[in-house]
């Protein structure tokens, strides 16, 4: 760990009260002490005091964290467990290396938009050429085991053309109130272009000039897996590109990207990164605070419930803005679900690395959604949309999952 003394100072704050057990989604499913914050703190303290080694078991336990921050918010001593787990993962990568697959994805694809677009195109062709159908029909993945068939079923429908290739780099209007930049994130770009179009439509309705600068992955997948170096390189590229765009605000539709972009200031510590980070706003927060928001006139007569992405609610403190925006839609009925802020089990690649556990966590979220009787579940994170849609599908549910931007965009008349 970069600063063992500072880490130990946090670890020493644990009073072993056990309050974190009540809110940890992993503990809720496993009842295993090493997975809860208190257990992880015990292990990390012993490692820093040289009583434990970075064994494969330690590596596995550190990989079992959703980085959802629920424990930190519950903890009377406010121990930043997710940050300590990320530090532990970085230490493991420094001392033991990274898996071949992750190393290649992070170092050769995330930093290169051309390669990432090529991989997304291959995914699209795999789905559209009939190869996916053939592989599923042959049941070969089931025979290979390791939950490969289930993990393959998580693969979302890829966009034939990435969102950023479908739209101009500048969408301008007459007498703009502000000039803003849109950070699309990888999932909107390659998987959910409809979300991107909805964000643009809503922003255009607010009379803004919208720039979509050259951009790269925010770096959170690399950082959460312990690859700090790649995350820092991506952060530097994004900061330079967006600062050159000369905008009043940087808007993102992804809770995880938003949390990471705001972290750039501490992560890089440069004046440029601080200037950039202060401009980052979630889509909902921007509409709620930065402009006098104009919702459309159309009634949307549906019952809606809302899931708080961990990285929006606890990561960025955005709680009421999405609810206020939903509440502004005419004809809509809103029902709060039970545990709206409990993690859905997505957590980046957690659902790929630990499919069964993620599905159990996702199942609890689905039950909470279904209990509301809502027709539509709205959220503000493409990663949550993927995980919740997948788990609703496993339950043969007809509940529609929408990004908040998609819901709001429906209120405006078609051009
Ligand atoms: S961050 Fe979330 S998953 Fe990780 S220990 Fe804390 S509550 Fe559990
Ligand atoms: S809530 Fe905080 S102080 Fe209490 S056991 Fe968990 S990590 Fe330790």
Coordinates of C-alpha atoms and ligand atoms in Angstrom, one line a residue:
X1 CA 0.0 0.0 0.0
X2 CA 1.3 3.4 -1.0
X3 CA 1.0 4.9 2.5
X4 CA 0.9 2.1 5.1
X5 CA 0.9 4.5 8.0
X6 CA -2.2 6.3 6.8
X7 CA -4.0 3.0 6.0
X8 CA -3.2 1.7 9.4
X9 CA -4.5 4.8 11.0
X10 CA -7.9 4.1 9.3
X11 CA -7.7 0.4 10.1
X12 CA -7.1 1.1 13.8
X13 CA -10.3 3.1 14.0
X14 CA -12.4 -0.1 13.7
X15 CA -14.1 -0.7 17.1
X16 CA -15.4 -4.1 15.9
X17 CA -19.0 -3.0 16.6
X18 CA -20.4 -5.0 13.7
X19 CA -22.7 -2.3 12.4
X20 CA -21.4 -2.8 8.9
X21 CA -22.9 -6.3 8.9
X22 CA -26.4 -5.0 8.6
X23 CA -25.8 -3.2 5.3
X24 CA -23.2 -5.2 3.5
X25 CA -24.9 -7.0 0.5
X26 CA -22.2 -9.6 0.5
X27 CA -22.5 -10.4 4.1
X28 CA -26.3 -10.4 3.6
X29 CA -25.9 -13.3 1.2
X30 CA -23.0 -15.2 2.6
X31 CA -23.0 -14.5 6.4
X32 CA -19.2 -14.8 6.1
X33 CA -17.2 -12.5 8.4
X34 CA -14.2 -12.1 6.0
X35 CA -16.4 -10.5 3.4
X36 CA -17.8 -7.8 5.6
X37 CA -15.9 -4.6 6.3
X38 CA -14.8 -5.6 9.8
X39 CA -13.4 -8.9 8.5
X40 CA -11.5 -7.2 5.6
X41 CA -10.1 -4.6 8.0
X42 CA -8.9 -7.3 10.3
X43 CA -7.1 -9.0 7.4
X44 CA -5.5 -5.8 6.0
X45 CA -4.3 -4.8 9.5
X46 CA -2.6 -8.2 9.9
X47 CA -1.1 -7.8 6.5
X48 CA 0.4 -4.4 7.2
X49 CA 1.7 -5.7 10.5
X50 CA 3.4 -8.5 8.6
X51 CA 1.4 -11.2 10.3
X52 CA -0.3 -12.3 7.0
X53 CA 0.9 -12.7 3.4
X54 CA -0.8 -11.7 0.1
X55 CA -2.0 -15.3 -0.3
X56 CA -4.5 -16.4 -3.1
X57 CA -7.1 -16.5 -0.3
X58 CA -6.4 -12.9 0.6
X59 CA -6.6 -12.0 -3.1
X60 CA -10.0 -13.7 -3.4
X61 CA -11.4 -12.0 -0.3
X62 CA -10.3 -8.5 -1.5
X63 CA -11.9 -9.3 -4.9
X64 CA -15.2 -9.9 -3.0
X65 CA -16.2 -6.3 -2.5
X66 CA -18.8 -4.4 -4.5
X67 CA -17.1 -1.0 -3.5
X68 CA -20.7 0.1 -2.7
X69 CA -19.7 2.3 0.3
X70 CA -22.7 1.1 2.3
X71 CA -20.4 0.1 5.2
X72 CA -18.6 3.4 5.2
X73 CA -21.9 5.3 5.5
X74 CA -23.0 3.0 8.3
X75 CA -19.7 2.9 10.2
X76 CA -19.6 5.2 13.3
X77 CA -16.0 5.8 12.6
X78 CA -16.4 6.5 8.8
X79 CA -13.7 4.1 7.7
X80 CA -13.4 4.3 3.9
X81 CA -13.4 0.6 3.3
X82 CA -13.9 0.7 -0.4
X83 CA -10.8 2.9 -0.8
X84 CA -8.8 0.6 1.4
X85 CA -9.9 -2.4 -0.6
X86 CA -8.8 -0.6 -3.8
X87 CA -5.4 0.1 -2.2
X88 CA -5.1 -3.6 -1.3
X89 CA -6.0 -4.6 -4.9
X90 CA -3.3 -2.2 -6.2
X91 CA -0.8 -3.8 -3.8
X92 CA -1.7 -7.2 -5.0
X93 CA -1.2 -6.2 -8.7
X94 CA 2.1 -4.5 -7.8
X95 CA 3.4 -7.6 -6.0
X96 CA 1.7 -10.5 -7.8
X97 CA 0.7 -9.1 -11.2
X98 CA -2.7 -9.1 -12.9
X99 CA -4.5 -11.8 -14.8
X100 CA -3.6 -12.0 -18.5
X101 CA -7.1 -11.1 -19.7
X102 CA -7.5 -8.0 -17.5
X103 CA -4.0 -6.8 -18.3
X104 CA -4.7 -6.9 -22.0
X105 CA -8.1 -5.3 -21.7
X106 CA -6.9 -2.5 -19.6
X107 CA -3.5 -1.8 -21.2
X108 CA -4.3 -2.5 -24.9
X109 CA -8.0 -1.7 -25.3
X110 CA -9.1 0.9 -22.8
X111 CA -6.4 3.3 -23.8
X112 CA -7.1 2.8 -27.5
X113 CA -10.5 3.8 -28.8
X114 CA -9.9 2.2 -32.2
X115 CA -9.2 -1.2 -30.6
X116 CA -12.2 -0.8 -28.2
X117 CA -14.5 0.0 -31.1
X118 CA -13.1 -3.0 -33.0
X119 CA -13.8 -5.3 -30.0
X120 CA -17.4 -3.8 -29.7
X121 CA -17.9 -4.5 -33.4
X122 CA -16.8 -8.1 -33.0
X123 CA -19.3 -8.4 -30.1
X124 CA -22.0 -7.0 -32.4
X125 CA -21.1 -9.4 -35.2
X126 CA -21.0 -12.3 -32.8
X127 CA -24.6 -11.5 -31.8
X128 CA -25.9 -10.7 -35.3
X129 CA -24.2 -13.3 -37.4
X130 CA -25.9 -16.3 -35.8
X131 CA -22.8 -17.4 -33.9
X132 CA -24.3 -16.5 -30.6
X133 CA -27.4 -18.4 -31.4
X134 CA -25.3 -21.4 -32.5
X135 CA -23.2 -21.3 -29.3
X136 CA -26.2 -21.1 -27.1
X137 CA -28.1 -23.8 -29.0
X138 CA -25.0 -26.2 -28.8
X139 CA -24.9 -25.7 -25.0
X140 CA -21.1 -25.9 -25.3
X141 CA -20.6 -23.2 -22.7
X142 CA -22.7 -25.2 -20.2
X143 CA -20.5 -28.2 -20.8
X144 CA -17.4 -26.1 -20.1
X145 CA -18.8 -25.1 -16.7
X146 CA -17.4 -22.1 -14.6
X147 CA -20.8 -20.4 -15.1
X148 CA -19.7 -19.5 -18.7
X149 CA -23.2 -19.9 -20.1
X150 CA -24.6 -17.5 -17.5
X151 CA -21.8 -15.1 -17.9
X152 CA -22.3 -15.1 -21.7
X153 CA -26.0 -14.3 -21.1
X154 CA -24.9 -11.1 -19.4
X155 CA -23.5 -9.8 -22.7
X156 CA -25.8 -6.9 -23.6
X157 CA -26.9 -6.2 -27.2
X158 CA -24.0 -4.2 -28.7
X159 CA -24.7 -1.1 -30.8
X160 CA -23.9 -1.6 -34.5
X161 CA -22.4 1.9 -34.6
X162 CA -21.1 3.5 -31.4
X163 CA -23.1 6.4 -30.2
X164 CA -20.3 9.0 -30.6
X165 CA -20.1 8.0 -34.3
X166 CA -23.8 8.6 -34.7
X167 CA -23.8 12.3 -33.6
X168 CA -21.8 15.4 -34.4
X169 CA -19.1 16.7 -32.1
X170 CA -21.0 19.9 -31.5
X171 CA -24.7 20.3 -31.2
X172 CA -25.4 24.0 -31.1
X173 CA -28.4 26.2 -30.6
X174 CA -29.3 29.9 -31.0
X175 CA -28.5 32.0 -27.9
X176 CA -27.2 29.1 -25.7
X177 CA -27.5 29.6 -22.0
X178 CA -24.4 27.5 -21.3
X179 CA -21.8 25.5 -23.2
X180 CA -21.5 22.0 -21.8
X181 CA -19.6 18.9 -22.6
X182 CA -21.1 15.4 -22.6
X183 CA -19.0 12.5 -21.2
X184 CA -20.8 9.5 -22.6
X185 CA -18.9 6.7 -20.9
X186 CA -18.2 3.4 -22.6
X187 CA -21.6 1.7 -22.0
X188 CA -23.7 4.5 -23.5
X189 CA -21.3 4.6 -26.4
X190 CA -21.1 0.9 -27.2
X191 CA -24.3 -0.6 -25.7
X192 CA -26.9 2.0 -24.9
X193 CA -26.9 4.6 -27.8
X194 CA -30.6 5.3 -27.0
X195 CA -29.5 6.7 -23.6
X196 CA -27.0 9.0 -25.4
X197 CA -29.7 10.2 -27.8
X198 CA -32.1 10.8 -24.9
X199 CA -29.4 12.8 -23.0
X200 CA -28.8 15.0 -26.1
X201 CA -32.5 15.6 -26.6
X202 CA -33.1 16.6 -23.0
X203 CA -30.0 18.9 -23.0
X204 CA -31.0 20.5 -26.3
X205 CA -34.4 21.3 -24.8
X206 CA -32.6 23.3 -22.1
X207 CA -31.1 25.6 -24.8
X208 CA -27.4 24.6 -24.5
X209 CA -24.4 24.2 -26.8
X210 CA -23.3 20.6 -26.3
X211 CA -19.8 19.4 -27.1
X212 CA -18.8 15.8 -27.3
X213 CA -15.0 15.9 -27.1
X214 CA -12.6 13.0 -27.9
X215 CA -12.8 10.9 -24.7
X216 CA -11.6 7.6 -23.2
X217 CA -12.8 5.2 -20.5
X218 CA -13.0 7.0 -17.2
X219 CA -10.5 4.5 -15.7
X220 CA -12.7 3.0 -13.0
X221 CA -12.6 -0.6 -14.3
X222 CA -8.8 -0.4 -14.2
X223 CA -8.6 1.3 -10.8
X224 CA -11.1 -1.1 -9.2
X225 CA -8.9 -4.0 -10.4
X226 CA -5.7 -2.5 -9.0
X227 CA -4.3 -1.1 -12.2
X228 CA -3.6 2.5 -11.0
X229 CA -1.1 3.2 -13.8
X230 CA -3.7 2.7 -16.6
X231 CA -6.4 4.6 -14.6
X232 CA -4.0 7.6 -14.3
X233 CA -3.1 7.5 -18.0
X234 CA -6.8 7.5 -18.9
X235 CA -7.5 10.3 -16.4
X236 CA -4.8 12.5 -17.9
X237 CA -6.1 12.0 -21.4
X238 CA -9.7 12.9 -20.4
X239 CA -8.6 16.0 -18.4
X240 CA -6.6 17.4 -21.4
X241 CA -9.3 16.8 -23.9
X242 CA -12.2 18.2 -21.8
X243 CA -10.2 21.2 -20.6
X244 CA -9.4 22.1 -24.2
X245 CA -13.1 22.1 -25.0
X246 CA -13.6 25.2 -22.8
X247 CA -17.0 24.4 -21.3
X248 CA -19.0 25.5 -18.3
X249 CA -19.9 21.9 -17.1
X250 CA -19.1 18.3 -17.9
X251 CA -22.2 16.2 -17.8
X252 CA -22.3 12.4 -17.5
X253 CA -25.1 9.9 -17.5
X254 CA -23.1 7.2 -15.7
X255 CA -22.9 7.2 -11.9
X256 CA -19.7 5.2 -11.9
X257 CA -18.0 7.4 -14.5
X258 CA -19.2 10.5 -12.6
X259 CA -17.7 9.3 -9.3
X260 CA -14.4 8.5 -11.0
X261 CA -14.2 11.8 -13.0
X262 CA -14.8 13.8 -9.8
X263 CA -12.0 11.8 -8.2
X264 CA -9.5 13.0 -10.8
X265 CA -8.6 16.0 -8.7
X266 CA -7.3 13.9 -5.8
X267 CA -6.1 11.1 -8.0
X268 CA -3.9 13.3 -10.3
X269 CA -3.5 16.3 -8.0
X270 CA -2.7 18.7 -10.9
X271 CA -4.3 22.1 -11.4
X272 CA -5.8 20.9 -14.7
X273 CA -7.5 17.9 -13.0
X274 CA -8.9 20.1 -10.2
X275 CA -10.3 22.5 -12.8
X276 CA -11.9 19.6 -14.7
X277 CA -13.3 17.8 -11.6
X278 CA -15.1 20.9 -10.3
X279 CA -17.1 21.0 -13.5
X280 CA -18.3 17.4 -13.5
X281 CA -22.0 16.9 -12.8
X282 CA -24.4 14.0 -13.0
X283 CA -27.1 14.4 -15.6
X284 CA -29.8 14.7 -12.9
X285 CA -27.8 17.1 -10.7
X286 CA -27.1 19.3 -13.7
X287 CA -30.8 19.6 -14.6
X288 CA -31.8 20.0 -11.0
X289 CA -29.3 22.7 -10.0
X290 CA -27.4 24.2 -12.9
X291 CA -30.1 25.2 -15.3
X292 CA -33.8 26.2 -14.9
X293 CA -35.0 22.8 -16.0
X294 CA -37.9 22.6 -18.5
X295 CA -39.7 19.3 -18.6
X296 CA -41.9 18.5 -21.7
X297 CA -45.7 18.7 -21.8
X298 CA -46.5 15.1 -22.6
X299 CA -48.1 13.0 -19.9
X300 CA -46.4 9.7 -19.1
X301 CA -49.1 7.6 -17.4
X302 CA -47.0 4.9 -15.9
X303 CA -46.0 3.8 -12.4
X304 CA -42.3 4.3 -11.8
X305 CA -39.9 3.2 -9.1
X306 CA -36.2 4.3 -8.8
X307 CA -33.0 2.5 -8.0
X308 CA -30.2 4.6 -6.4
X309 CA -26.8 3.6 -8.0
X310 CA -24.3 3.3 -5.2
X311 CA -21.8 5.6 -7.0
X312 CA -24.5 8.3 -7.4
X313 CA -26.1 8.3 -3.9
X314 CA -23.1 7.5 -1.7
X315 CA -20.3 8.2 -4.3
X316 CA -21.6 11.7 -5.3
X317 CA -24.3 12.5 -2.7
X318 CA -27.0 12.8 -5.4
X319 CA -30.2 11.6 -3.8
X320 CA -33.1 14.0 -4.4
X321 CA -32.3 15.4 -7.8
X322 CA -33.4 12.2 -9.8
X323 CA -36.6 11.9 -7.6
X324 CA -37.4 15.6 -8.2
X325 CA -37.0 15.1 -12.0
X326 CA -39.2 12.0 -12.0
X327 CA -41.7 13.9 -9.9
X328 CA -41.9 16.7 -12.5
X329 CA -43.3 14.3 -15.2
X330 CA -47.0 14.8 -15.6
X331 CA -49.3 11.8 -15.3
X332 CA -46.7 9.6 -13.7
X333 CA -47.1 7.8 -10.3
X334 CA -43.9 7.3 -8.3
X335 CA -43.5 4.5 -5.7
X336 CA -40.4 4.2 -3.6
X337 CA -39.1 0.7 -3.5
X338 CA -37.8 -0.9 -0.3
X339 CA -34.0 -0.5 0.0
X340 CA -33.7 1.7 -3.0
X341 CA -30.0 2.3 -2.3
X342 CA -29.0 -1.3 -1.8
X343 CA -26.4 -2.4 -4.4
X344 CA -27.9 -4.3 -7.4
X345 CA -24.8 -6.6 -7.6
X346 CA -23.3 -5.1 -10.8
X347 CA -20.2 -3.3 -9.5
X348 CA -18.3 -3.1 -12.7
X349 CA -17.1 -6.6 -13.5
X350 CA -18.1 -8.1 -10.2
X351 CA -21.1 -9.8 -11.8
X352 CA -18.7 -11.5 -14.3
X353 CA -16.1 -12.5 -11.7
X354 CA -18.7 -13.7 -9.1
X355 CA -21.8 -14.4 -11.2
X356 CA -23.7 -16.5 -8.6
X357 CA -23.2 -14.1 -5.8
X358 CA -24.1 -11.1 -7.9
X359 CA -27.2 -12.9 -9.0
X360 CA -28.3 -13.5 -5.4
X361 CA -27.8 -9.8 -4.7
X362 CA -29.6 -8.9 -7.9
X363 CA -32.5 -11.2 -7.0
X364 CA -33.1 -9.2 -3.8
X365 CA -33.2 -6.0 -5.8
X366 CA -35.6 -7.5 -8.3
X367 CA -38.0 -8.6 -5.5
X368 CA -38.0 -5.1 -4.1
X369 CA -38.8 -3.7 -7.6
X370 CA -41.6 -6.2 -8.1
X371 CA -43.2 -5.5 -4.8
X372 CA -43.9 -1.9 -5.9
X373 CA -46.0 -3.1 -8.8
X374 CA -44.2 -0.5 -11.0
X375 CA -44.3 -0.7 -14.8
X376 CA -41.0 1.1 -15.1
X377 CA -37.8 1.0 -13.1
X378 CA -35.6 4.1 -13.6
X379 CA -32.0 4.6 -12.6
X380 CA -28.9 6.6 -13.5
X381 CA -26.2 4.1 -14.3
X382 CA -25.9 2.0 -17.4
X383 CA -24.1 -0.7 -15.4
X384 CA -27.0 -1.0 -13.0
X385 CA -29.4 -1.1 -16.0
X386 CA -27.5 -4.1 -17.4
X387 CA -27.5 -6.0 -14.1
X388 CA -31.1 -5.2 -13.2
X389 CA -32.4 -6.0 -16.7
X390 CA -30.6 -9.3 -16.7
X391 CA -32.1 -10.3 -13.3
X392 CA -35.6 -9.1 -14.2
X393 CA -35.3 -11.3 -17.3
X394 CA -34.4 -14.3 -15.1
X395 CA -37.7 -13.6 -13.3
X396 CA -39.6 -13.3 -16.6
X397 CA -40.6 -9.9 -15.5
X398 CA -42.2 -7.3 -17.9
X399 CA -40.9 -4.3 -15.9
X400 CA -39.2 -1.9 -18.3
X401 CA -35.8 -0.6 -17.2
X402 CA -35.0 3.0 -18.3
X403 CA -32.3 5.5 -17.8
X404 CA -33.7 8.7 -16.3
X405 CA -32.7 10.6 -19.5
X406 CA -34.9 8.2 -21.5
X407 CA -37.9 8.9 -19.2
X408 CA -37.5 12.7 -19.4
X409 CA -36.9 12.7 -23.1
X410 CA -40.3 11.0 -23.6
X411 CA -42.0 14.2 -22.3
X412 CA -41.0 16.3 -25.2
X413 CA -42.8 16.4 -28.5
X414 CA -41.2 14.6 -31.4
X415 CA -39.5 16.9 -33.9
Ligands
LIG1 S1 -18.1 -1.7 0.2 FE1 -20.1 -2.8 0.1 S2 -19.6 -4.9 -0.4 FE2 -17.6 -3.9 0.2 S3 -17.5 -4.4 2.4 FE3 -18.5 -2.4 2.3 S4 -20.7 -2.9 2.3 FE4 -19.6 -4.8 1.8
LIG2 S1 -19.1 -0.4 11.4 FE1 -17.0 0.4 11.2 S2 -16.2 0.3 13.3 FE2 -18.0 -1.0 13.3 S3 -17.1 -3.1 12.8 FE3 -17.7 -2.2 10.8 S4 -15.9 -1.2 10.1 FE4 -15.5 -1.6 12.3

